């Protein structure tokens, strides 16, 4: 029987095991024993041998990866070595790794407004003091002296061993310093480091705990001074105003002379300004000129805007119409106001001094070169001062004293040192007491940028009262020649202005007082030597009868030739020379007077031709005038002729004054006026000034009546004896002066062939009045819109979007078809859109309208406005009633 396979396997295993034992016993290495086991093949399945085999495979794979990494690093090193050999030795700084902050891209910032170009370029110490958030340079004489309530920036510039510049930047904080100064000192210290490109850090130093390095900058000689400049933050304090009285004089330029605060200082030939803080009064003498009154009023507006924040109340007080409060301030009302100013009065010329620090003493040189003309370059020679001062003489780094005898002004530049400021204030007090001055003389301190209006009036063209066109571009307003730094950049930005909305934030034009309008009318008619009128009949101009002066027709053209006397005005220098000649001249005074009369021209006049065109008249009248009458007038008055062209309801105020508020406009043509027996209705209205009073024929409709106006209704008859009846209808809320004027206009318009009657609202006769006006209908009982109405024009015709305000005497023809108009009536703001406006104008105007409404909500909370959109031809009644004599739109004239 054959043996079992199991037995043979066991024998085989026993033999193999014995072979391994024999190798171990023979002293073979473990690797040999393992190889023998491996050679034993698949017959042996030892688990430990299998683990050893797997571990060997893993170790060999890691060794291969490490070899690949080492090979790659060696290749990179070889390439760098080759580059070094080709390009030469590289600097150590090129191989050095860059810091994280060095790789950041720094934004381009401009610190030229705070630091000069040469700062940190010369070895030494430079110190700045924080004042009003800005670092101000400190004089070397004050180095090491710190105010306890201030903060400073200290820059120490050094040269290292290689000759390169090195900087140390400190910011010193006083014990009593405010928060704004502490923050600004740290911020500007960092700005200075960025400006210099310094790698050093800014070091904080506190009062009483300074480091040794900081003390060594000043040789350990640091001293503290009590006090400091004011904080840059605004502090709310009640302003204390000093009551003063000024006499206003001057022809071309307004000048103010302070006088004692007494009623005896008043002179009926002058205008006076009483500045009592929030109550500013303008007193006008009975013999004072209207021009000085107007200038004084505008000057008071400047004071209110710039110095009183718009809170002051301005009162116009003609002589004999003063209030008790006015006399109380002046110490009581005098029995009689007599002239007290000498005829040869001349205010002393102001003297300008510059305050400077010399070698241990103060210097006070007079700025005494010619200042009557603005020089582009300062003259080398010194000349005596003439005429008025110039603002360009004042340097922001200096302090000046302006001696006007009755007032002493100290002007302090923003970049001037504190030591010079304190010395100037002390010196000003001494100068005021040294010389003989009036008792009301004062020392007034003015900081650059916050000068008072009285100080500005001493200089030529510094914030003078001038006509300002708020629709002009910034390019034509600013002068770039003398601008530097941030001001120059702001001016350049304004040159590229895309919108000008200034007019929306200006106050409404106040109505002109009746007394002022009457004075203007009287002055303009006194200068009028004669007036001739012409009217276009067919193709020729015929002479207009004098009884028809003041009557105009919508389909006609009129020409008025006015001759004005022009007074001969001499300059102040010529008047002085003439006085000197009279005093020091030879011969009798009568001979001198005869010579002066011979020198004066026999006639000195000017002719003005006013061309008036009705709304429905064609341009043929203007063409006929230019080729006929104008040529004739130019030959008669060579060099003394001025032509003024006007359209209906857009007349010149001077032209209107010649008709003394009896300016009547009829419908149709002059020769067709009395044809037909239809009733006619006239509306009398004043727009902003009594000068702008017109009586215009409107549609005969009862709905156009208004309880605050007066109307004239003509009802014609077919009878030959009585041509009709004329009513002057006076509304219950109408002005009594306008009611009297309406009656005068009725008597001026119609002769005795008409029956005339003045009736009040509610007393109308049924038989003729309501029948003639077309029946009784509802009409407006108030005209509050007259107190608020304003008309703005929105246009981009100048290359940028601008908003300009029309005067208070606006009319329907001011609605330009290619523009957008904004009308404010106190309740709504209408955005009127013409037929030829662009989409860009519409969008910009809508934005401007929203801005205006928001502004008026903050300014006039009692009357919030609502926005209304109006298209041309679809105007509501609330819109049309703001215009005098609204009718059909004028067609483009042929």
Short mmCIF file of C-alpha atoms in Angstrom, two decimals, residues 609-809:
data_model
loop_
_atom_site.label_atom_id
_atom_site.label_comp_id
_atom_site.label_asym_id
_atom_site.label_seq_id
_atom_site.Cartn_x
_atom_site.Cartn_y
_atom_site.Cartn_z
CA UNK A 609 -33.03 154.63 -29.54
CA UNK A 610 -35.50 152.12 -28.09
CA UNK A 611 -37.03 149.72 -30.61
CA UNK A 612 -40.20 148.01 -29.28
CA UNK A 613 -41.72 144.99 -31.03
CA UNK A 614 -45.11 143.48 -30.18
CA UNK A 615 -45.60 139.75 -29.65
CA UNK A 616 -47.59 139.37 -32.86
CA UNK A 617 -45.46 141.73 -35.01
CA UNK A 618 -43.10 140.45 -37.69
CA UNK A 619 -39.36 141.07 -37.94
CA UNK A 620 -39.94 143.27 -40.98
CA UNK A 621 -40.23 146.26 -38.65
CA UNK A 622 -36.69 145.71 -37.31
CA UNK A 623 -35.28 145.34 -40.82
CA UNK A 624 -37.06 148.52 -41.93
CA UNK A 625 -35.67 150.39 -38.94
CA UNK A 626 -32.06 149.29 -39.47
CA UNK A 627 -32.07 150.44 -43.10
CA UNK A 628 -34.00 153.68 -42.67
CA UNK A 629 -34.30 155.40 -39.27
CA UNK A 630 -31.14 153.98 -37.76
CA UNK A 631 -29.01 155.26 -40.64
CA UNK A 632 -30.58 158.68 -40.30
CA UNK A 633 -30.04 158.82 -36.53
CA UNK A 634 -26.40 157.73 -36.87
CA UNK A 635 -25.73 160.57 -39.29
CA UNK A 636 -27.40 163.12 -36.98
CA UNK A 637 -25.66 161.93 -33.78
CA UNK A 638 -22.31 160.40 -34.73
CA UNK A 639 -20.63 158.59 -31.86
CA UNK A 640 -23.42 159.37 -29.40
CA UNK A 641 -26.10 156.87 -30.43
CA UNK A 642 -27.06 153.64 -28.69
CA UNK A 643 -29.71 151.25 -30.01
CA UNK A 644 -31.70 149.04 -27.61
CA UNK A 645 -34.00 146.39 -29.06
CA UNK A 646 -36.88 145.16 -26.89
CA UNK A 647 -39.83 142.84 -27.24
CA UNK A 648 -43.19 143.01 -25.50
CA UNK A 649 -43.03 142.56 -21.69
CA UNK A 650 -39.23 142.43 -21.83
CA UNK A 651 -38.69 146.17 -21.73
CA UNK A 652 -35.80 148.10 -20.24
CA UNK A 653 -36.55 149.45 -16.73
CA UNK A 654 -35.25 152.88 -17.70
CA UNK A 655 -37.55 152.89 -20.72
CA UNK A 656 -40.55 151.93 -18.57
CA UNK A 657 -39.81 154.75 -16.13
CA UNK A 658 -40.49 157.39 -18.83
CA UNK A 659 -44.19 156.44 -18.88
CA UNK A 660 -44.62 156.70 -15.09
CA UNK A 661 -46.48 153.40 -14.60
CA UNK A 662 -48.93 154.10 -17.44
CA UNK A 663 -47.68 151.48 -19.88
CA UNK A 664 -50.69 150.11 -21.79
CA UNK A 665 -50.60 147.24 -24.31
CA UNK A 666 -53.62 146.73 -26.60
CA UNK A 667 -54.40 143.75 -28.79
CA UNK A 668 -54.19 144.03 -32.57
CA UNK A 669 -52.97 146.98 -34.64
CA UNK A 670 -53.09 150.65 -33.84
CA UNK A 671 -55.44 151.67 -36.67
CA UNK A 672 -57.82 148.76 -36.01
CA UNK A 673 -58.19 149.64 -32.32
CA UNK A 674 -61.66 151.21 -32.38
CA UNK A 675 -63.12 148.91 -35.03
CA UNK A 676 -65.86 146.66 -33.68
CA UNK A 677 -68.07 146.89 -30.63
CA UNK A 678 -66.64 144.01 -28.59
CA UNK A 679 -65.95 144.53 -24.86
CA UNK A 680 -62.29 144.60 -23.83
CA UNK A 681 -60.69 143.69 -20.48
CA UNK A 682 -57.35 145.03 -19.17
CA UNK A 683 -55.30 143.57 -16.30
CA UNK A 684 -53.05 145.88 -14.23
CA UNK A 685 -50.14 144.12 -12.52
CA UNK A 686 -46.76 144.96 -10.95
CA UNK A 687 -43.92 142.43 -11.15
CA UNK A 688 -41.23 142.86 -8.49
CA UNK A 689 -40.96 146.63 -8.79
CA UNK A 690 -43.24 149.60 -9.32
CA UNK A 691 -41.17 150.32 -12.42
CA UNK A 692 -42.48 147.10 -13.97
CA UNK A 693 -46.17 148.03 -13.93
CA UNK A 694 -48.18 147.28 -17.08
CA UNK A 695 -51.81 147.41 -18.13
CA UNK A 696 -52.30 144.65 -20.71
CA UNK A 697 -55.45 143.68 -22.60
CA UNK A 698 -56.46 140.05 -21.95
CA UNK A 699 -59.31 137.81 -23.02
CA UNK A 700 -62.71 139.07 -21.88
CA UNK A 701 -63.43 136.25 -19.45
CA UNK A 702 -64.68 136.47 -15.87
CA UNK A 703 -62.53 133.48 -14.81
CA UNK A 704 -59.40 135.63 -15.27
CA UNK A 705 -60.40 138.04 -12.48
CA UNK A 706 -58.53 137.92 -9.17
CA UNK A 707 -59.41 139.52 -5.85
CA UNK A 708 -55.88 140.87 -5.35
CA UNK A 709 -55.69 142.82 -8.64
CA UNK A 710 -57.47 145.63 -10.45
CA UNK A 711 -59.04 145.34 -13.91
CA UNK A 712 -60.50 147.77 -16.45
CA UNK A 713 -63.52 146.69 -18.50
CA UNK A 714 -64.70 148.70 -21.51
CA UNK A 715 -68.28 148.03 -22.68
CA UNK A 716 -68.92 149.93 -25.99
CA UNK A 717 -72.30 151.29 -27.09
CA UNK A 718 -73.72 151.88 -30.56
CA UNK A 719 -74.90 155.34 -29.56
CA UNK A 720 -73.10 158.36 -31.05
CA UNK A 721 -73.51 160.50 -27.94
CA UNK A 722 -72.14 157.95 -25.52
CA UNK A 723 -69.48 155.58 -26.85
CA UNK A 724 -69.78 153.22 -23.88
CA UNK A 725 -69.10 152.68 -20.22
CA UNK A 726 -65.77 151.88 -18.59
CA UNK A 727 -65.45 150.11 -15.23
CA UNK A 728 -62.41 149.99 -12.96
CA UNK A 729 -62.91 146.79 -10.98
CA UNK A 730 -61.02 146.77 -7.65
CA UNK A 731 -60.58 143.43 -5.89
CA UNK A 732 -61.31 143.22 -2.20
CA UNK A 733 -57.64 142.38 -1.43
CA UNK A 734 -56.11 144.78 -3.95
CA UNK A 735 -53.45 147.29 -2.96
CA UNK A 736 -54.94 150.78 -2.40
CA UNK A 737 -52.10 152.42 -4.36
CA UNK A 738 -52.79 150.16 -7.33
CA UNK A 739 -56.50 150.96 -7.08
CA UNK A 740 -55.71 154.68 -7.32
CA UNK A 741 -53.30 153.98 -10.20
CA UNK A 742 -55.98 151.97 -12.02
CA UNK A 743 -58.37 154.90 -11.86
CA UNK A 744 -55.69 157.22 -13.24
CA UNK A 745 -54.98 154.78 -16.09
CA UNK A 746 -58.71 154.63 -16.91
CA UNK A 747 -58.87 158.41 -17.14
CA UNK A 748 -55.71 158.40 -19.25
CA UNK A 749 -57.05 155.77 -21.66
CA UNK A 750 -60.58 157.08 -22.25
CA UNK A 751 -61.89 160.58 -22.79
CA UNK A 752 -65.17 162.11 -21.64
CA UNK A 753 -67.19 160.41 -24.38
CA UNK A 754 -67.19 157.33 -22.14
CA UNK A 755 -69.01 156.93 -18.85
CA UNK A 756 -66.50 155.97 -16.14
CA UNK A 757 -67.17 154.18 -12.92
CA UNK A 758 -65.01 152.63 -10.14
CA UNK A 759 -66.62 149.58 -8.57
CA UNK A 760 -65.44 147.32 -5.77
CA UNK A 761 -65.64 143.56 -5.85
CA UNK A 762 -69.14 142.44 -4.92
CA UNK A 763 -70.78 145.71 -6.10
CA UNK A 764 -70.89 144.90 -9.82
CA UNK A 765 -74.03 146.03 -11.71
CA UNK A 766 -75.89 143.23 -13.42
CA UNK A 767 -76.92 145.13 -16.57
CA UNK A 768 -73.58 146.04 -18.13
CA UNK A 769 -70.66 144.59 -16.15
CA UNK A 770 -71.52 140.88 -16.05
CA UNK A 771 -73.10 141.02 -19.50
CA UNK A 772 -70.07 142.77 -20.97
CA UNK A 773 -67.59 140.33 -19.37
CA UNK A 774 -69.48 137.32 -20.66
CA UNK A 775 -71.38 136.16 -17.60
CA UNK A 776 -70.51 135.51 -13.99
CA UNK A 777 -68.06 132.64 -13.35
CA UNK A 778 -65.80 131.46 -10.56
CA UNK A 779 -62.40 133.19 -10.29
CA UNK A 780 -59.35 133.23 -8.03
CA UNK A 781 -59.65 135.07 -4.73
CA UNK A 782 -55.96 135.15 -3.77
CA UNK A 783 -52.59 135.67 -5.42
CA UNK A 784 -50.18 134.18 -2.88
CA UNK A 785 -48.11 132.88 -5.77
CA UNK A 786 -46.86 136.43 -6.33
CA UNK A 787 -44.85 136.12 -3.09
CA UNK A 788 -43.11 132.90 -4.13
CA UNK A 789 -43.04 132.78 -7.94
CA UNK A 790 -39.58 132.12 -9.41
CA UNK A 791 -38.63 131.02 -12.92
CA UNK A 792 -35.42 129.09 -13.67
CA UNK A 793 -33.93 128.18 -17.02
CA UNK A 794 -32.10 124.85 -17.50
CA UNK A 795 -29.80 124.61 -20.49
CA UNK A 796 -26.56 123.05 -21.71
CA UNK A 797 -25.92 125.43 -24.60
CA UNK A 798 -22.60 126.55 -23.07
CA UNK A 799 -21.11 123.08 -23.12
CA UNK A 800 -22.17 122.24 -19.56
CA UNK A 801 -25.49 122.03 -17.73
CA UNK A 802 -26.38 125.24 -15.92
CA UNK A 803 -29.41 126.68 -14.13
CA UNK A 804 -30.05 130.42 -14.21
CA UNK A 805 -32.91 132.42 -12.70
CA UNK A 806 -34.98 134.89 -14.65
CA UNK A 807 -35.69 138.22 -13.01
CA UNK A 808 -38.95 138.67 -11.12
CA UNK A 809 -40.38 140.50 -14.16
#
